Amino acid sequence: QKENDLLRVGMEKEKQAPAPAVATKAVEAQPQIAKLQSQNESLRLEKVALENRVRQLTATTAGSTPASATITAGEGVRIKQLEAERDALQKQLEAATKEKSGQKSKKVTPRVQDLENQVALDRARLEVLEARAVPYSAEELALLKPPQAKLAEADPNAGKKSIHDLPAGSAALVAEAQRYFAAKQFDKAEAAYLQVLAQDPKNVPTLANLAAIQVEAEQFDKAESNIKQALAQEPDDAYSLYVYGMLRFRQGKYDQALEVLSRSAKLDPQNAEVQNYLGLTLSEKGMRVPAEAALRKAVQLQPGYADAQYNLAVVYATQQPPATELARWHYQKALAVGHPRNPDLEKRFEVRQ
């Protein structure tokens, strides 16, 4: 009986005694496993984001800028680095997980669950931050109206169009070209400006105005040649950058248009026409919030700017849900300063006669 009692006491002590080596290793390994899982998930998310960016850049129109190509190549290298890091972490994670399963310890499972929940929360936040606004439909974009360009005036301080004077003695030809341009007789306006350019072939506003006329006439190759000559003389001329951005917009090269229009807006922040074109460009890229901000700034700078008022009305009428009263208000403002009516837009917010 005494021997039985001793054996029983020994068994009870054995049951109560911890397995120090196994338990300690399990506790020490668990944070490392969780850390590896978190690093692996972060790298995977970064890789996915970069792959999406590469696909977007690859899908751009032919004739994208060299900068776009450089970005794509750089991101491709980064993706390969991420893949290598991901594979290394995955091996470490598998080894740690295998060690954990061999130890068969369940004492730290709640901490692992907490870390996994944190990773899932971080992923959800990343998806929300990377989410883009719903892009405009083709029908909505068709309602937006690119305005006709305005030529730089002879006075360099008039509207801050350019930092250079037009050639001396060209006032009569410039005035004639302005009249032809306003009447949409672009061939005659171009001929007049070619005569002005003959007096000073490197004159920046003359080259820029000639390019603007050619953009309106849809002679894009000629316009590009002239505007690049202007920018070669003066890279930071706000008006020349505006004309270049307008050209890229008309060509459907919206990334390049956004780049040069942004530079023009920085150099000449009070130019309502630049802000209007920025709003149109951002709309084409599906970026509704910054498009609205640019158009609102155009209206703020020039309340009587009919095209900006009209385009802002389109933005409010097509957003979800539509801001009908606000759209109607801006539309009426546009009509009041001479903008023609648009029956298709009126149907969207039922303008009352």
mmCIF file of C-alpha atoms in Angstrom:
data_model
loop_
_atom_site.group_PDB
_atom_site.id
_atom_site.type_symbol
_atom_site.label_atom_id
_atom_site.label_comp_id
_atom_site.label_asym_id
_atom_site.label_seq_id
_atom_site.Cartn_x
_atom_site.Cartn_y
_atom_site.Cartn_z
ATOM 1 C CA GLN A 1 0.000 0.000 0.000
ATOM 2 C CA LYS A 2 2.859 2.367 0.806
ATOM 3 C CA GLU A 3 4.483 1.651 -2.537
ATOM 4 C CA ASN A 4 1.173 2.331 -4.326
ATOM 5 C CA ASP A 5 0.835 5.617 -2.460
ATOM 6 C CA LEU A 6 4.348 6.652 -3.430
ATOM 7 C CA LEU A 7 3.732 5.811 -7.086
ATOM 8 C CA ARG A 8 0.463 7.758 -7.052
ATOM 9 C CA VAL A 9 2.153 10.841 -5.570
ATOM 10 C CA GLY A 10 4.919 10.599 -8.140
ATOM 11 C CA MET A 11 2.429 10.437 -11.015
ATOM 12 C CA GLU A 12 0.566 13.492 -9.721
ATOM 13 C CA LYS A 13 3.802 15.484 -9.557
ATOM 14 C CA GLU A 14 4.731 14.369 -13.064
ATOM 15 C CA LYS A 15 1.377 15.554 -14.418
ATOM 16 C CA GLN A 16 1.741 18.957 -12.768
ATOM 17 C CA ALA A 17 5.333 19.510 -13.875
ATOM 18 C CA PRO A 18 5.681 21.615 -17.108
ATOM 19 C CA ALA A 19 7.664 20.497 -20.108
ATOM 20 C CA PRO A 20 10.127 23.373 -19.929
ATOM 21 C CA ALA A 21 12.089 22.815 -23.102
ATOM 22 C CA VAL A 22 9.122 22.316 -25.390
ATOM 23 C CA ALA A 23 6.979 25.044 -23.857
ATOM 24 C CA THR A 24 9.812 27.570 -23.863
ATOM 25 C CA LYS A 25 10.683 26.896 -27.472
ATOM 26 C CA ALA A 26 7.032 27.212 -28.477
ATOM 27 C CA VAL A 27 6.671 30.574 -26.757
ATOM 28 C CA GLU A 28 9.909 31.879 -28.236
ATOM 29 C CA ALA A 29 9.095 30.712 -31.761
ATOM 30 C CA GLN A 30 5.567 32.071 -31.904
ATOM 31 C CA PRO A 31 6.372 35.838 -32.151
ATOM 32 C CA GLN A 32 8.964 35.093 -34.846
ATOM 33 C CA ILE A 33 6.372 33.150 -36.843
ATOM 34 C CA ALA A 34 3.870 35.964 -36.528
ATOM 35 C CA LYS A 35 6.507 38.523 -37.560
ATOM 36 C CA LEU A 36 7.429 36.502 -40.634
ATOM 37 C CA GLN A 37 3.775 36.144 -41.574
ATOM 38 C CA SER A 38 3.270 39.898 -41.289
ATOM 39 C CA GLN A 39 6.391 40.688 -43.358
ATOM 40 C CA ASN A 40 5.391 38.162 -45.993
ATOM 41 C CA GLU A 41 1.901 39.637 -46.291
ATOM 42 C CA SER A 42 3.245 43.213 -46.518
ATOM 43 C CA LEU A 43 5.612 42.258 -49.322
ATOM 44 C CA ARG A 44 2.832 40.472 -51.150
ATOM 45 C CA LEU A 45 0.594 43.532 -50.962
ATOM 46 C CA GLU A 46 3.386 45.805 -52.203
ATOM 47 C CA LYS A 47 4.094 43.414 -55.069
ATOM 48 C CA VAL A 48 0.411 43.342 -56.071
ATOM 49 C CA ALA A 49 0.222 47.146 -56.015
ATOM 50 C CA LEU A 50 3.329 47.445 -58.193
ATOM 51 C CA GLU A 51 2.066 44.815 -60.626
ATOM 52 C CA ASN A 52 -1.191 46.756 -60.972
ATOM 53 C CA ARG A 53 0.780 49.936 -61.613
ATOM 54 C CA VAL A 54 2.895 48.194 -64.277
ATOM 55 C CA ARG A 55 -0.248 46.922 -66.016
ATOM 56 C CA GLN A 56 -1.697 50.443 -66.014
ATOM 57 C CA LEU A 57 1.481 51.876 -67.495
ATOM 58 C CA THR A 58 1.679 49.097 -70.087
ATOM 59 C CA ALA A 59 -1.894 49.858 -71.152
ATOM 60 C CA THR A 60 -1.165 53.537 -71.874
ATOM 61 C CA THR A 61 -1.438 54.798 -75.420
ATOM 62 C CA ALA A 62 1.446 54.416 -77.870
ATOM 63 C CA GLY A 63 3.635 57.485 -77.668
ATOM 64 C CA SER A 64 3.918 57.553 -73.901
ATOM 65 C CA THR A 65 6.753 59.629 -72.538
ATOM 66 C CA PRO A 66 10.235 58.228 -71.868
ATOM 67 C CA ALA A 67 9.596 58.954 -68.184
ATOM 68 C CA SER A 68 6.753 56.428 -68.221
ATOM 69 C CA ALA A 69 9.051 53.791 -69.691
ATOM 70 C CA THR A 70 11.653 54.489 -67.016
ATOM 71 C CA ILE A 71 9.085 54.128 -64.270
ATOM 72 C CA THR A 72 7.869 50.845 -65.697
ATOM 73 C CA ALA A 73 11.399 49.416 -65.856
ATOM 74 C CA GLY A 74 12.144 50.564 -62.307
ATOM 75 C CA GLU A 75 8.985 49.031 -60.981
ATOM 76 C CA GLY A 76 9.775 45.803 -62.805
ATOM 77 C CA VAL A 77 13.128 45.610 -60.984
ATOM 78 C CA ARG A 78 11.376 46.344 -57.687
ATOM 79 C CA ILE A 79 8.882 43.543 -58.317
ATOM 80 C CA LYS A 80 11.725 41.070 -58.851
ATOM 81 C CA GLN A 81 13.313 42.207 -55.590
ATOM 82 C CA LEU A 82 10.021 41.791 -53.776
ATOM 83 C CA GLU A 83 9.586 38.305 -55.225
ATOM 84 C CA ALA A 84 13.051 37.303 -53.985
ATOM 85 C CA GLU A 85 12.381 38.729 -50.522
ATOM 86 C CA ARG A 86 8.970 37.089 -50.462
ATOM 87 C CA ASP A 87 10.438 33.675 -51.354
ATOM 88 C CA ALA A 88 13.104 33.986 -48.645
ATOM 89 C CA LEU A 89 10.545 34.959 -46.040
ATOM 90 C CA GLN A 90 8.258 32.172 -47.166
ATOM 91 C CA LYS A 91 11.018 29.611 -46.557
ATOM 92 C CA GLN A 92 11.683 31.022 -43.098
ATOM 93 C CA LEU A 93 7.988 30.998 -42.355
ATOM 94 C CA GLU A 94 7.581 27.390 -43.460
ATOM 95 C CA ALA A 95 10.551 26.310 -41.312
ATOM 96 C CA ALA A 96 9.225 28.147 -38.271
ATOM 97 C CA THR A 97 5.726 26.785 -38.817
ATOM 98 C CA LYS A 98 7.072 23.264 -39.141
ATOM 99 C CA GLU A 99 8.996 23.656 -35.884
ATOM 100 C CA LYS A 100 5.878 24.971 -34.229
ATOM 101 C CA SER A 101 3.751 22.071 -35.403
ATOM 102 C CA GLY A 102 6.380 19.617 -34.151
ATOM 103 C CA GLN A 103 6.223 21.141 -30.718
ATOM 104 C CA LYS A 104 2.417 20.813 -30.714
ATOM 105 C CA SER A 105 1.990 23.786 -28.445
ATOM 106 C CA LYS A 106 -1.360 25.585 -28.343
ATOM 107 C CA LYS A 107 -0.639 27.983 -25.499
ATOM 108 C CA VAL A 108 0.135 31.078 -27.704
ATOM 109 C CA THR A 109 -2.574 30.611 -30.383
ATOM 110 C CA PRO A 110 -4.547 33.722 -29.288
ATOM 111 C CA ARG A 111 -1.517 35.969 -29.928
ATOM 112 C CA VAL A 112 -1.058 34.522 -33.400
ATOM 113 C CA GLN A 113 -4.733 35.141 -34.089
ATOM 114 C CA ASP A 114 -4.389 38.748 -32.964
ATOM 115 C CA LEU A 115 -1.456 39.312 -35.318
ATOM 116 C CA GLU A 116 -3.266 37.670 -38.223
ATOM 117 C CA ASN A 117 -6.264 39.900 -37.560
ATOM 118 C CA GLN A 118 -3.977 42.929 -37.615
ATOM 119 C CA VAL A 119 -2.563 41.861 -40.988
ATOM 120 C CA ALA A 120 -6.095 41.479 -42.366
ATOM 121 C CA LEU A 121 -6.995 44.930 -41.023
ATOM 122 C CA ASP A 122 -3.899 46.458 -42.646
ATOM 123 C CA ARG A 123 -4.827 44.832 -45.950
ATOM 124 C CA ALA A 124 -8.361 46.231 -45.761
ATOM 125 C CA ARG A 125 -7.021 49.712 -45.041
ATOM 126 C CA LEU A 126 -4.613 49.455 -47.969
ATOM 127 C CA GLU A 127 -7.428 48.493 -50.329
ATOM 128 C CA VAL A 128 -9.499 51.464 -49.158
ATOM 129 C CA LEU A 129 -6.614 53.910 -49.570
ATOM 130 C CA GLU A 130 -5.764 52.600 -53.049
ATOM 131 C CA ALA A 131 -9.376 52.602 -54.238
ATOM 132 C CA ARG A 132 -9.976 55.037 -57.088
ATOM 133 C CA ALA A 133 -13.098 57.077 -57.681
ATOM 134 C CA VAL A 134 -15.595 55.621 -60.126
ATOM 135 C CA PRO A 135 -14.403 56.859 -63.527
ATOM 136 C CA TYR A 136 -16.606 58.872 -65.864
ATOM 137 C CA SER A 137 -18.561 56.987 -68.487
ATOM 138 C CA ALA A 138 -18.174 57.794 -72.180
ATOM 139 C CA GLU A 139 -21.565 59.538 -72.123
ATOM 140 C CA GLU A 140 -20.541 61.719 -69.184
ATOM 141 C CA LEU A 141 -17.217 62.638 -70.770
ATOM 142 C CA ALA A 142 -19.023 63.583 -73.974
ATOM 143 C CA LEU A 143 -20.903 66.259 -72.021
ATOM 144 C CA LEU A 144 -17.682 67.963 -70.947
ATOM 145 C CA LYS A 145 -16.544 70.669 -73.324
ATOM 146 C CA PRO A 146 -12.911 71.550 -74.093
ATOM 147 C CA PRO A 147 -12.778 75.324 -74.622
ATOM 148 C CA GLN A 148 -11.216 77.053 -77.608
ATOM 149 C CA ALA A 149 -7.742 78.384 -76.913
ATOM 150 C CA LYS A 150 -7.074 82.087 -76.482
ATOM 151 C CA LEU A 151 -4.029 83.638 -78.084
ATOM 152 C CA ALA A 152 -1.392 85.482 -76.086
ATOM 153 C CA GLU A 153 -1.605 89.242 -76.397
ATOM 154 C CA ALA A 154 1.149 91.579 -77.494
ATOM 155 C CA ASP A 155 1.445 93.041 -74.001
ATOM 156 C CA PRO A 156 3.474 90.587 -71.898
ATOM 157 C CA ASN A 157 1.605 91.698 -68.772
ATOM 158 C CA ALA A 158 -1.854 91.134 -70.275
ATOM 159 C CA GLY A 159 -3.167 88.093 -68.483
ATOM 160 C CA LYS A 160 0.450 87.055 -67.750
ATOM 161 C CA LYS A 161 0.387 84.903 -70.879
ATOM 162 C CA SER A 162 4.087 85.090 -71.655
ATOM 163 C CA ILE A 163 7.262 86.764 -70.472
ATOM 164 C CA HIS A 164 8.238 87.941 -73.985
ATOM 165 C CA ASP A 165 6.986 90.700 -76.282
ATOM 166 C CA LEU A 166 5.739 89.946 -79.763
ATOM 167 C CA PRO A 167 7.963 91.276 -82.577
ATOM 168 C CA ALA A 168 8.058 95.034 -83.018
ATOM 169 C CA GLY A 169 5.838 96.365 -85.774
ATOM 170 C CA SER A 170 3.654 93.272 -85.823
ATOM 171 C CA ALA A 171 0.641 94.819 -84.092
ATOM 172 C CA ALA A 172 -1.494 95.016 -87.247
ATOM 173 C CA LEU A 173 -0.785 91.408 -88.228
ATOM 174 C CA VAL A 174 -1.431 90.179 -84.694
ATOM 175 C CA ALA A 175 -4.761 92.027 -84.513
ATOM 176 C CA GLU A 176 -5.741 90.570 -87.879
ATOM 177 C CA ALA A 177 -4.797 87.079 -86.740
ATOM 178 C CA GLN A 178 -6.845 87.528 -83.555
ATOM 179 C CA ARG A 179 -9.921 88.445 -85.591
ATOM 180 C CA TYR A 180 -9.498 85.452 -87.898
ATOM 181 C CA PHE A 181 -8.972 83.175 -84.913
ATOM 182 C CA ALA A 182 -12.106 84.417 -83.147
ATOM 183 C CA ALA A 183 -14.055 83.802 -86.366
ATOM 184 C CA LYS A 184 -12.622 80.250 -86.517
ATOM 185 C CA GLN A 185 -10.861 81.037 -89.792
ATOM 186 C CA PHE A 186 -7.811 79.172 -88.649
ATOM 187 C CA ASP A 187 -6.075 79.020 -92.026
ATOM 188 C CA LYS A 188 -6.048 82.814 -92.308
ATOM 189 C CA ALA A 189 -5.021 83.240 -88.679
ATOM 190 C CA GLU A 190 -2.138 80.815 -89.268
ATOM 191 C CA ALA A 191 -1.021 82.715 -92.389
ATOM 192 C CA ALA A 192 -0.954 85.990 -90.458
ATOM 193 C CA TYR A 193 1.110 84.501 -87.649
ATOM 194 C CA LEU A 194 3.540 82.941 -90.091
ATOM 195 C CA GLN A 195 4.241 86.468 -91.315
ATOM 196 C CA VAL A 196 4.804 87.587 -87.717
ATOM 197 C CA LEU A 197 7.113 84.623 -87.132
ATOM 198 C CA ALA A 198 9.166 85.527 -90.223
ATOM 199 C CA GLN A 199 10.188 88.748 -88.441
ATOM 200 C CA ASP A 200 11.489 86.826 -85.405
ATOM 201 C CA PRO A 201 11.680 83.012 -85.889
ATOM 202 C CA LYS A 202 12.584 82.416 -82.236
ATOM 203 C CA ASN A 203 9.912 84.580 -80.649
ATOM 204 C CA VAL A 204 8.247 82.509 -77.917
ATOM 205 C CA PRO A 205 4.679 83.931 -77.862
ATOM 206 C CA THR A 206 4.537 83.917 -81.664
ATOM 207 C CA LEU A 207 5.510 80.226 -81.772
ATOM 208 C CA ALA A 208 3.056 79.423 -78.983
ATOM 209 C CA ASN A 209 0.193 81.344 -80.612
ATOM 210 C CA LEU A 210 0.871 79.674 -83.939
ATOM 211 C CA ALA A 211 0.791 76.285 -82.191
ATOM 212 C CA ALA A 212 -2.509 77.188 -80.497
ATOM 213 C CA ILE A 213 -4.049 78.038 -83.878
ATOM 214 C CA GLN A 214 -2.799 74.755 -85.316
ATOM 215 C CA VAL A 215 -4.239 72.809 -82.373
ATOM 216 C CA GLU A 216 -7.663 74.288 -83.066
ATOM 217 C CA ALA A 217 -7.222 73.413 -86.756
ATOM 218 C CA GLU A 218 -6.243 69.862 -85.654
ATOM 219 C CA GLN A 219 -2.845 70.171 -87.329
ATOM 220 C CA PHE A 220 -1.225 68.425 -84.417
ATOM 221 C CA ASP A 221 2.163 67.670 -86.000
ATOM 222 C CA LYS A 222 2.738 71.318 -86.929
ATOM 223 C CA ALA A 223 1.513 72.444 -83.516
ATOM 224 C CA GLU A 224 3.898 70.072 -81.740
ATOM 225 C CA SER A 225 6.867 71.277 -83.778
ATOM 226 C CA ASN A 226 6.174 74.936 -83.010
ATOM 227 C CA ILE A 227 5.376 74.522 -79.327
ATOM 228 C CA LYS A 228 8.524 72.476 -78.763
ATOM 229 C CA GLN A 229 10.551 75.252 -80.384
ATOM 230 C CA ALA A 230 8.929 77.732 -78.014
ATOM 231 C CA LEU A 231 9.698 75.580 -74.969
ATOM 232 C CA ALA A 232 13.269 75.068 -76.167
ATOM 233 C CA GLN A 233 13.689 78.861 -75.949
ATOM 234 C CA GLU A 234 11.856 79.221 -72.645
ATOM 235 C CA PRO A 235 11.086 75.939 -70.779
ATOM 236 C CA ASP A 236 9.247 77.739 -67.975
ATOM 237 C CA ASP A 237 6.917 79.863 -70.088
ATOM 238 C CA ALA A 238 3.504 79.256 -68.534
ATOM 239 C CA TYR A 239 1.530 80.046 -71.699
ATOM 240 C CA SER A 240 3.643 77.729 -73.873
ATOM 241 C CA LEU A 241 3.163 74.940 -71.329
ATOM 242 C CA TYR A 242 -0.583 75.594 -71.399
ATOM 243 C CA VAL A 243 -0.664 75.260 -75.203
ATOM 244 C CA TYR A 244 1.434 72.084 -74.987
ATOM 245 C CA GLY A 245 -0.945 70.637 -72.395
ATOM 246 C CA MET A 246 -3.910 71.559 -74.578
ATOM 247 C CA LEU A 247 -2.246 69.766 -77.516
ATOM 248 C CA ARG A 248 -1.655 66.608 -75.481
ATOM 249 C CA PHE A 249 -5.242 66.697 -74.240
ATOM 250 C CA ARG A 250 -6.603 66.922 -77.783
ATOM 251 C CA GLN A 251 -4.362 63.991 -78.738
ATOM 252 C CA GLY A 252 -5.792 61.905 -75.903
ATOM 253 C CA LYS A 253 -2.432 61.744 -74.088
ATOM 254 C CA TYR A 254 -3.860 62.625 -70.705
ATOM 255 C CA ASP A 255 -0.869 61.671 -68.536
ATOM 256 C CA GLN A 256 1.393 64.037 -70.471
ATOM 257 C CA ALA A 257 -1.321 66.695 -70.531
ATOM 258 C CA LEU A 258 -1.624 66.494 -66.753
ATOM 259 C CA GLU A 259 2.126 66.839 -66.315
ATOM 260 C CA VAL A 260 2.603 69.982 -68.420
ATOM 261 C CA LEU A 261 -0.663 71.617 -67.326
ATOM 262 C CA SER A 262 0.366 71.123 -63.700
ATOM 263 C CA ARG A 263 3.649 72.901 -64.431
ATOM 264 C CA SER A 264 1.776 75.729 -66.141
ATOM 265 C CA ALA A 265 -0.611 76.073 -63.191
ATOM 266 C CA LYS A 266 2.296 76.270 -60.769
ATOM 267 C CA LEU A 267 3.956 79.014 -62.814
ATOM 268 C CA ASP A 268 0.710 80.921 -63.376
ATOM 269 C CA PRO A 269 -1.695 79.979 -60.532
ATOM 270 C CA GLN A 270 -4.167 82.735 -61.440
ATOM 271 C CA ASN A 271 -4.899 81.443 -64.950
ATOM 272 C CA ALA A 272 -8.498 80.190 -65.073
ATOM 273 C CA GLU A 273 -8.062 78.601 -68.519
ATOM 274 C CA VAL A 274 -5.259 76.362 -67.255
ATOM 275 C CA GLN A 275 -7.403 75.281 -64.299
ATOM 276 C CA ASN A 276 -10.287 74.507 -66.627
ATOM 277 C CA TYR A 277 -8.109 72.272 -68.798
ATOM 278 C CA LEU A 278 -6.691 70.639 -65.678
ATOM 279 C CA GLY A 279 -10.241 69.830 -64.595
ATOM 280 C CA LEU A 280 -11.011 68.294 -67.987
ATOM 281 C CA THR A 281 -7.809 66.249 -67.965
ATOM 282 C CA LEU A 282 -8.449 64.927 -64.460
ATOM 283 C CA SER A 283 -11.999 64.053 -65.505
ATOM 284 C CA GLU A 284 -10.674 62.008 -68.415
ATOM 285 C CA LYS A 285 -8.473 60.130 -65.948
ATOM 286 C CA GLY A 286 -11.498 59.388 -63.756
ATOM 287 C CA MET A 287 -10.256 61.559 -60.892
ATOM 288 C CA ARG A 288 -13.496 63.257 -59.923
ATOM 289 C CA VAL A 289 -12.479 64.999 -56.701
ATOM 290 C CA PRO A 290 -9.381 66.839 -58.026
ATOM 291 C CA ALA A 291 -11.267 67.572 -61.277
ATOM 292 C CA GLU A 292 -13.979 69.324 -59.292
ATOM 293 C CA ALA A 293 -11.352 71.257 -57.297
ATOM 294 C CA ALA A 294 -9.629 72.513 -60.470
ATOM 295 C CA LEU A 295 -12.914 73.585 -62.089
ATOM 296 C CA ARG A 296 -14.046 75.330 -58.915
ATOM 297 C CA LYS A 297 -10.759 77.225 -58.845
ATOM 298 C CA ALA A 298 -11.287 78.257 -62.481
ATOM 299 C CA VAL A 299 -14.726 79.653 -61.584
ATOM 300 C CA GLN A 300 -13.316 81.354 -58.505
ATOM 301 C CA LEU A 301 -10.585 83.021 -60.562
ATOM 302 C CA GLN A 302 -12.977 84.052 -63.325
ATOM 303 C CA PRO A 303 -16.667 83.921 -62.299
ATOM 304 C CA GLY A 304 -17.802 84.821 -65.823
ATOM 305 C CA TYR A 305 -15.897 81.933 -67.424
ATOM 306 C CA ALA A 306 -18.751 80.171 -69.245
ATOM 307 C CA ASP A 307 -16.888 76.972 -70.151
ATOM 308 C CA ALA A 308 -15.699 76.372 -66.582
ATOM 309 C CA GLN A 309 -19.203 77.018 -65.184
ATOM 310 C CA TYR A 310 -20.649 74.572 -67.717
ATOM 311 C CA ASN A 311 -18.049 71.865 -67.025
ATOM 312 C CA LEU A 312 -18.598 72.208 -63.291
ATOM 313 C CA ALA A 313 -22.336 71.741 -63.882
ATOM 314 C CA VAL A 314 -21.531 68.492 -65.731
ATOM 315 C CA VAL A 315 -19.407 67.272 -62.814
ATOM 316 C CA TYR A 316 -22.208 67.869 -60.310
ATOM 317 C CA ALA A 317 -24.900 66.436 -62.577
ATOM 318 C CA THR A 318 -22.994 63.181 -63.200
ATOM 319 C CA GLN A 319 -21.662 62.442 -59.723
ATOM 320 C CA GLN A 320 -23.348 59.763 -57.598
ATOM 321 C CA PRO A 321 -25.620 60.839 -56.122
ATOM 322 C CA PRO A 322 -26.012 63.878 -58.380
ATOM 323 C CA ALA A 323 -25.940 67.350 -56.822
ATOM 324 C CA THR A 324 -28.851 68.466 -59.000
ATOM 325 C CA GLU A 325 -29.448 71.924 -57.567
ATOM 326 C CA LEU A 326 -25.757 72.762 -57.615
ATOM 327 C CA ALA A 327 -25.471 71.530 -61.206
ATOM 328 C CA ARG A 328 -28.484 73.602 -62.236
ATOM 329 C CA TRP A 329 -27.048 76.703 -60.552
ATOM 330 C CA HIS A 330 -23.722 76.483 -62.420
ATOM 331 C CA TYR A 331 -25.492 75.664 -65.680
ATOM 332 C CA GLN A 332 -27.640 78.778 -65.388
ATOM 333 C CA LYS A 333 -24.496 80.803 -64.661
ATOM 334 C CA ALA A 334 -22.951 79.447 -67.862
ATOM 335 C CA LEU A 335 -26.065 80.288 -69.895
ATOM 336 C CA ALA A 336 -26.123 83.795 -68.440
ATOM 337 C CA VAL A 337 -22.680 84.545 -69.894
ATOM 338 C CA GLY A 338 -23.425 83.156 -73.327
ATOM 339 C CA HIS A 339 -22.852 79.406 -73.196
ATOM 340 C CA PRO A 340 -25.205 77.529 -75.588
ATOM 341 C CA ARG A 341 -27.819 75.225 -74.117
ATOM 342 C CA ASN A 342 -27.264 71.462 -73.975
ATOM 343 C CA PRO A 343 -30.503 69.430 -74.065
ATOM 344 C CA ASP A 344 -28.726 66.229 -73.017
ATOM 345 C CA LEU A 345 -27.390 67.856 -69.883
ATOM 346 C CA GLU A 346 -30.717 69.496 -69.141
ATOM 347 C CA LYS A 347 -32.394 66.085 -69.146
ATOM 348 C CA ARG A 348 -30.080 64.990 -66.349
ATOM 349 C CA PHE A 349 -31.295 67.568 -63.871
ATOM 350 C CA GLU A 350 -34.536 68.704 -65.522
ATOM 351 C CA VAL A 351 -33.768 72.370 -65.937
ATOM 352 C CA ARG A 352 -36.953 74.362 -65.480
ATOM 353 C CA GLN A 353 -37.664 76.847 -68.207
#
